[in-house]
mmCIF file of C-alpha atoms in Angstrom:
data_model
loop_
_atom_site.group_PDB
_atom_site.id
_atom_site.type_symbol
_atom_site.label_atom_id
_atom_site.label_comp_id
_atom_site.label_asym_id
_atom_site.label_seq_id
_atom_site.Cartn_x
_atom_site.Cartn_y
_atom_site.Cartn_z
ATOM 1 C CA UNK A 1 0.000 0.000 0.000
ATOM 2 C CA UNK A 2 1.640 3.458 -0.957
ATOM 3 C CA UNK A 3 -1.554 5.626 0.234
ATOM 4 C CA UNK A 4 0.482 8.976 -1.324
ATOM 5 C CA UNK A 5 3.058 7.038 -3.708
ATOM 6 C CA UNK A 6 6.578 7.404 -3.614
ATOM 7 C CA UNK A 7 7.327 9.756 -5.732
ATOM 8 C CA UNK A 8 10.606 11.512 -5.743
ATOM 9 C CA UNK A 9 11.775 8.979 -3.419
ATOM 10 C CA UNK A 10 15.060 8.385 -5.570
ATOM 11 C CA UNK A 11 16.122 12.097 -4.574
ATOM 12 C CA UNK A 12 16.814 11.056 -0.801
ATOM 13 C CA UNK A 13 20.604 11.159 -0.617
ATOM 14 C CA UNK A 14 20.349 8.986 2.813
ATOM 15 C CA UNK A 15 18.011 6.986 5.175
ATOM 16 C CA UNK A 16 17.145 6.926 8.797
ATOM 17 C CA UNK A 17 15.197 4.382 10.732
ATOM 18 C CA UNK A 18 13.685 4.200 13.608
ATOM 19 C CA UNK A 19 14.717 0.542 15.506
ATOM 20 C CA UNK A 20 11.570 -0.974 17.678
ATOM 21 C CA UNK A 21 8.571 -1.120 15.431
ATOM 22 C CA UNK A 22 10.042 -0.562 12.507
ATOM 23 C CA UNK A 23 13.285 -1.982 11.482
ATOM 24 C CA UNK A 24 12.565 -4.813 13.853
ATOM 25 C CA UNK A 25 9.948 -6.525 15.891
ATOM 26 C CA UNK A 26 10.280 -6.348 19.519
ATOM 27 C CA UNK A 27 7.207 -7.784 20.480
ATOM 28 C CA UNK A 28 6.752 -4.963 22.925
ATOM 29 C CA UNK A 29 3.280 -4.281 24.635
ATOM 30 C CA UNK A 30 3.628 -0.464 24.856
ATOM 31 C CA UNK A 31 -0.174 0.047 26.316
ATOM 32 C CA UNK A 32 1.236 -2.272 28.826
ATOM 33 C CA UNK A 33 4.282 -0.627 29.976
ATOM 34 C CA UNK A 34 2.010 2.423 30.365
ATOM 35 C CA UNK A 35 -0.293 0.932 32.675
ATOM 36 C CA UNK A 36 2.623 -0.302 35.064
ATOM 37 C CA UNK A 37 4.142 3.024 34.953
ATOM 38 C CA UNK A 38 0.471 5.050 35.674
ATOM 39 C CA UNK A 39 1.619 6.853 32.390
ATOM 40 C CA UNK A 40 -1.412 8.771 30.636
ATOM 41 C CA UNK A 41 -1.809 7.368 26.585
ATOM 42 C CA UNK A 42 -1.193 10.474 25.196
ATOM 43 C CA UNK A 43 2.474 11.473 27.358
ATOM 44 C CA UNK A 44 5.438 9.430 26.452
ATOM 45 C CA UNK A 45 6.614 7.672 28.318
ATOM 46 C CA UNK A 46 10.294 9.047 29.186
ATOM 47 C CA UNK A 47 8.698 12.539 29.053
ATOM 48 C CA UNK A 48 6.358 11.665 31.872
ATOM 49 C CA UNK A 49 9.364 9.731 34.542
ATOM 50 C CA UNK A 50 11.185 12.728 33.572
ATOM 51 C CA UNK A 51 8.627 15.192 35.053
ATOM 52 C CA UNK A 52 8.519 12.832 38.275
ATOM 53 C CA UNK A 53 8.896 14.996 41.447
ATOM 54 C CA UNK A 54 9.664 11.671 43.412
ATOM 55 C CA UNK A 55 13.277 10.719 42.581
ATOM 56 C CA UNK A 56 13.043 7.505 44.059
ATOM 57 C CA UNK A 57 10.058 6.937 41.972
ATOM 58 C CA UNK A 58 11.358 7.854 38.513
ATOM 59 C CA UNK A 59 14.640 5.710 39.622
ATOM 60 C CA UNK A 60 12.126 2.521 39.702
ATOM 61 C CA UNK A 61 10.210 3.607 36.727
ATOM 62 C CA UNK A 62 13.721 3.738 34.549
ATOM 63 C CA UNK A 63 14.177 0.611 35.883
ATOM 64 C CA UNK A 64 11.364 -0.889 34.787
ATOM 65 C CA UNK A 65 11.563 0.728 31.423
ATOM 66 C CA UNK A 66 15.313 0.057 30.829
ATOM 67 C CA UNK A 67 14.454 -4.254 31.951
ATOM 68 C CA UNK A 68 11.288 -3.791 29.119
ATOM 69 C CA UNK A 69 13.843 -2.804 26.606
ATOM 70 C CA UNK A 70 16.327 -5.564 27.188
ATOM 71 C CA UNK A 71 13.132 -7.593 26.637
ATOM 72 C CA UNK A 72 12.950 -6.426 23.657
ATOM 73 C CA UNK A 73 15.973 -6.520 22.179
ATOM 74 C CA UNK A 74 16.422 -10.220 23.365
ATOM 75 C CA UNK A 75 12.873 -10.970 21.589
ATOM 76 C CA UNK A 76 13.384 -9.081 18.432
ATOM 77 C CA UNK A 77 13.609 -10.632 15.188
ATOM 78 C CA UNK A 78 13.588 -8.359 11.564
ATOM 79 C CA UNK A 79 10.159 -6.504 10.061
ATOM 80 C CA UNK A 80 9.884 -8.286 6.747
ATOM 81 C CA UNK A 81 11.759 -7.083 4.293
ATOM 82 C CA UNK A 82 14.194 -5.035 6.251
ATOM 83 C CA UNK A 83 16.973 -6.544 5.786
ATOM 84 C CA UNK A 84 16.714 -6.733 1.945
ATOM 85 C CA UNK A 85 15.956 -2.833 1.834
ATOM 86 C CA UNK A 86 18.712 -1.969 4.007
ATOM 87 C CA UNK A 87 21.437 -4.875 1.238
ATOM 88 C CA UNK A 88 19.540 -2.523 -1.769
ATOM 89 C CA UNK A 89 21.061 0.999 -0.076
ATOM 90 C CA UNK A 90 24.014 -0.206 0.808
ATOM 91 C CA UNK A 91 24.065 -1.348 -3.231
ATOM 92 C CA UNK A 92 23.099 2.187 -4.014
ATOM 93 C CA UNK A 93 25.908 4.043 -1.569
ATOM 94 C CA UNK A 94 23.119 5.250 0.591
ATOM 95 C CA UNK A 95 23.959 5.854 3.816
ATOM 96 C CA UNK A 96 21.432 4.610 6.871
ATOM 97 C CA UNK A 97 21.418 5.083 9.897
ATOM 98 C CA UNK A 98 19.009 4.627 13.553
ATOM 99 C CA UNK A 99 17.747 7.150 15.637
ATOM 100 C CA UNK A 100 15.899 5.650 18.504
ATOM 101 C CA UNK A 101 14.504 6.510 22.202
ATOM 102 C CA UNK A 102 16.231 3.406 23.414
ATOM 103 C CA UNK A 103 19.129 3.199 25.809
ATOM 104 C CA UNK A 104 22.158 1.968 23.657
ATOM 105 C CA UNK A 105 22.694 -0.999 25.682
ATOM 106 C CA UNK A 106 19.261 -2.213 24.598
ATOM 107 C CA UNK A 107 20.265 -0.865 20.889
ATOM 108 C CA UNK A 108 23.356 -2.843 20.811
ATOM 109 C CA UNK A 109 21.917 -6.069 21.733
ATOM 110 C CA UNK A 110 19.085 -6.140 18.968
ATOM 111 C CA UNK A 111 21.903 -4.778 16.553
ATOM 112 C CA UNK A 112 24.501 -7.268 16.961
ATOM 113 C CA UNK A 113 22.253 -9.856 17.481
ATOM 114 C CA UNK A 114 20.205 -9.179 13.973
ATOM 115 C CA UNK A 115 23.687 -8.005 12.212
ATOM 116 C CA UNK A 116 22.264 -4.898 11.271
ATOM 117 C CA UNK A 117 24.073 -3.268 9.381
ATOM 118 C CA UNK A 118 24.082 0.762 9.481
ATOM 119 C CA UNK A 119 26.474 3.347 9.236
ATOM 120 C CA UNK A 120 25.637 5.132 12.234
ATOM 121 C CA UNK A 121 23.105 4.759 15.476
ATOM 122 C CA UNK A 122 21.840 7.503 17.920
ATOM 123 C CA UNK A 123 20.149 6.714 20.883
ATOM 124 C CA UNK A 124 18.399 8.879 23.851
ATOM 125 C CA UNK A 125 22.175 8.388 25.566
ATOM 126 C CA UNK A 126 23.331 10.531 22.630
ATOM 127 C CA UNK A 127 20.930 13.195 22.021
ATOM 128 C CA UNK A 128 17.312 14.517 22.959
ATOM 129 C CA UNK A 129 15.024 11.750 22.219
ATOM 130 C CA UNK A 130 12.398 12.438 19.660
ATOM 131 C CA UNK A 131 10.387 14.650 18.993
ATOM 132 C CA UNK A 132 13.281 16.403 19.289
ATOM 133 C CA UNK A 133 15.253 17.022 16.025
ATOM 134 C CA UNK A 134 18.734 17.190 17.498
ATOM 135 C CA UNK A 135 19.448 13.499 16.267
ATOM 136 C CA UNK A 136 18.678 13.817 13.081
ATOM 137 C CA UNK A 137 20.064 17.135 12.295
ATOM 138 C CA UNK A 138 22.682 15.577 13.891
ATOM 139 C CA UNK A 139 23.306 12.673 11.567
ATOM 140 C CA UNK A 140 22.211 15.130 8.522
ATOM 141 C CA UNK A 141 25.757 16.933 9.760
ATOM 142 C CA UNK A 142 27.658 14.267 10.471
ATOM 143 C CA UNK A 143 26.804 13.020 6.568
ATOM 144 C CA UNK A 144 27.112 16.838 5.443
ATOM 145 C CA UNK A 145 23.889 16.545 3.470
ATOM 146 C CA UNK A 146 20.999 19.121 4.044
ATOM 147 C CA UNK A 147 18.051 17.494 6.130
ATOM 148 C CA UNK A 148 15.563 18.309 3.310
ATOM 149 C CA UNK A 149 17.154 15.768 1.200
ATOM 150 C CA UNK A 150 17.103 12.756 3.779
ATOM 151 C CA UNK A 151 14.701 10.567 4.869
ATOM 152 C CA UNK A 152 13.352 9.818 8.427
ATOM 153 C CA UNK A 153 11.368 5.916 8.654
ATOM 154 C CA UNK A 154 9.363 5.128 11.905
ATOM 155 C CA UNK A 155 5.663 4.038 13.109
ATOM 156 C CA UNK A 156 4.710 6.599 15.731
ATOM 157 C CA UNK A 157 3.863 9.926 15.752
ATOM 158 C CA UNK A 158 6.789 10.778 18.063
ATOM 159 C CA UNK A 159 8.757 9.542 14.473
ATOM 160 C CA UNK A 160 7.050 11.787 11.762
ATOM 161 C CA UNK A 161 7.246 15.102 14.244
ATOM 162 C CA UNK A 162 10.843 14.969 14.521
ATOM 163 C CA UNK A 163 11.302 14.750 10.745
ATOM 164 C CA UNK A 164 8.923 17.505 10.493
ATOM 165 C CA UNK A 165 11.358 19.395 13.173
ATOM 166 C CA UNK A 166 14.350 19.055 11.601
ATOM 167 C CA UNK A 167 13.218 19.865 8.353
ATOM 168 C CA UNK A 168 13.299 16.256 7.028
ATOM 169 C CA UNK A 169 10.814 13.707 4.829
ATOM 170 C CA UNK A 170 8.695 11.709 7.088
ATOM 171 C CA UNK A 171 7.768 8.337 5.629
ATOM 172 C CA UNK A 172 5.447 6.029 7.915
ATOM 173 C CA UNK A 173 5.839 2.533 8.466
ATOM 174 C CA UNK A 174 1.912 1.524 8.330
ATOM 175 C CA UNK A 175 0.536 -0.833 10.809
ATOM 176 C CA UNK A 176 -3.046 -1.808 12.475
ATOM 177 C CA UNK A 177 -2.304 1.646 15.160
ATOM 178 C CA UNK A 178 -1.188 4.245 13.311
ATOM 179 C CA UNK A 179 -3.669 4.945 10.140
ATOM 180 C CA UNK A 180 -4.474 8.121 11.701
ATOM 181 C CA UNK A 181 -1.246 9.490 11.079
ATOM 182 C CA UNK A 182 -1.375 9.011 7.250
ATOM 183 C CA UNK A 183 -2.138 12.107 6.325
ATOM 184 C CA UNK A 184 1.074 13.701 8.781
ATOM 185 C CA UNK A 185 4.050 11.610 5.862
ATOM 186 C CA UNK A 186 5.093 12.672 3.146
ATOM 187 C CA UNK A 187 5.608 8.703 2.207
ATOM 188 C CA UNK A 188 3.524 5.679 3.489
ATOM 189 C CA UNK A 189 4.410 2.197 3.212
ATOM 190 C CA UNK A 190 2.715 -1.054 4.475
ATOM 191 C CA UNK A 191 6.267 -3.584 3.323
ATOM 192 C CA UNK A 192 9.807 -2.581 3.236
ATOM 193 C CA UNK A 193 9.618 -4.444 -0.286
ATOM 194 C CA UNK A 194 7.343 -1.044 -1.516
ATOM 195 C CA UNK A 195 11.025 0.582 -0.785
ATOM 196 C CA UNK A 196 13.358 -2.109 -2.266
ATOM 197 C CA UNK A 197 11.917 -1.883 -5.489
ATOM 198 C CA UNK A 198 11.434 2.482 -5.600
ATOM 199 C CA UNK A 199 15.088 2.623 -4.969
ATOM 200 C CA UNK A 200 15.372 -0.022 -7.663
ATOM 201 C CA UNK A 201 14.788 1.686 -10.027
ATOM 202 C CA UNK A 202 17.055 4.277 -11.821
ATOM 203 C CA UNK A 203 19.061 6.911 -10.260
ATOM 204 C CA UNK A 204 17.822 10.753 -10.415
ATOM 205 C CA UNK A 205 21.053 11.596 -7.931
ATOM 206 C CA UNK A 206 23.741 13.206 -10.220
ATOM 207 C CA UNK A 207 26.461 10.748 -10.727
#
């Protein structure tokens, strides 16, 4: 399903992904985590144990957050077709990359456990965590490319703002929760496999 095509897709001079929900499956039960914590649906969640008053309180709640992400990472396995896009930019030169509101030790166990394979990873240990644009204007300078012409991939709402904030394209990663955001990407998928075969196709990048 492309519900706004992908048209001038080939432009993007480089890719970012989100990690849990989106390059990989962590089997995470986010509504869940929420209710343990007391967190309201609409806060996130590392917004809300940061505006704890209770220190001893947000101290547990990281804990129980931090063990939910090892959880995670130990369970995850690759979205379909992942992998395969990821081979198909490499092919192309593109560089990739993951921005995520995970701790890195989390990050580095579903990495090196899946082999993925990316040319650079930001976690909340690095930068503001998203909505924030810091990490990807970030990685936009670290590449020396201007955000505009890059590429931010993620399911949540938390995903497409901080592409909108830094001035990047926001393509969603469509699943049975997030329709309503459709209309918020500039790019909508349903399979990584829509992706493999747009950047396919012939270069419009000058040589």
């Amino acid at each position: 399903m492309m519900a706004n095509g992908l048209a001038g897709i080939l432009e993007v001079e480089g890719v970012v992904f989100d990690l849990d929900g989106t390059l990989v499956d962590s089997r995470l039960d986010f509504a869940a985590l929420r209710d343990q914590l007391g967190c309201p649906p609409d806060t996130g969640v590392l917004e809300f144990v940061a505006a704890l008053a209770d220190r001893e309180a947000a101290r547990a709640a990281e804990t129980v957050i931090h063990d939910f992400e090892m959880a995670g990472a130990r369970a995850a396995t690759w979205m379909p077709g992942a992998r395969a896009l990821l081979e198909c930019l490499h092919g192309r030169s593109l560089p990739t990359a993951i921005l995520t509101r995970n701790k890195r030790d989390a990050v580095t166990l579903t990495v090196d456990s899946l082999r993925i394979d990316v040319d650079m990873i930001l976690t909340r240990e690095d930068c503001r965590p998203k909505p924030d644009p810091e990490g990807l204007l970030r990685i936009a300078a670290h590449w020396r490319c201007d955000p505009s012409r890059l590429v931010y991939i993620g399911d949540f709402r938390f995903d497409l703002d901080a592409a909108r904030n830094a001035g990047m394209k926001a393509c969603l990663y469509l699943n049975a929760r997030n329709r309503e955001l459709i209309r918020q990407a500039d790019w909508v998928i349903a399979h990584f496999d829509e992706l493999t075969r747009a950047f396919s196709g012939p270069s419009l990048r000058p040589a």
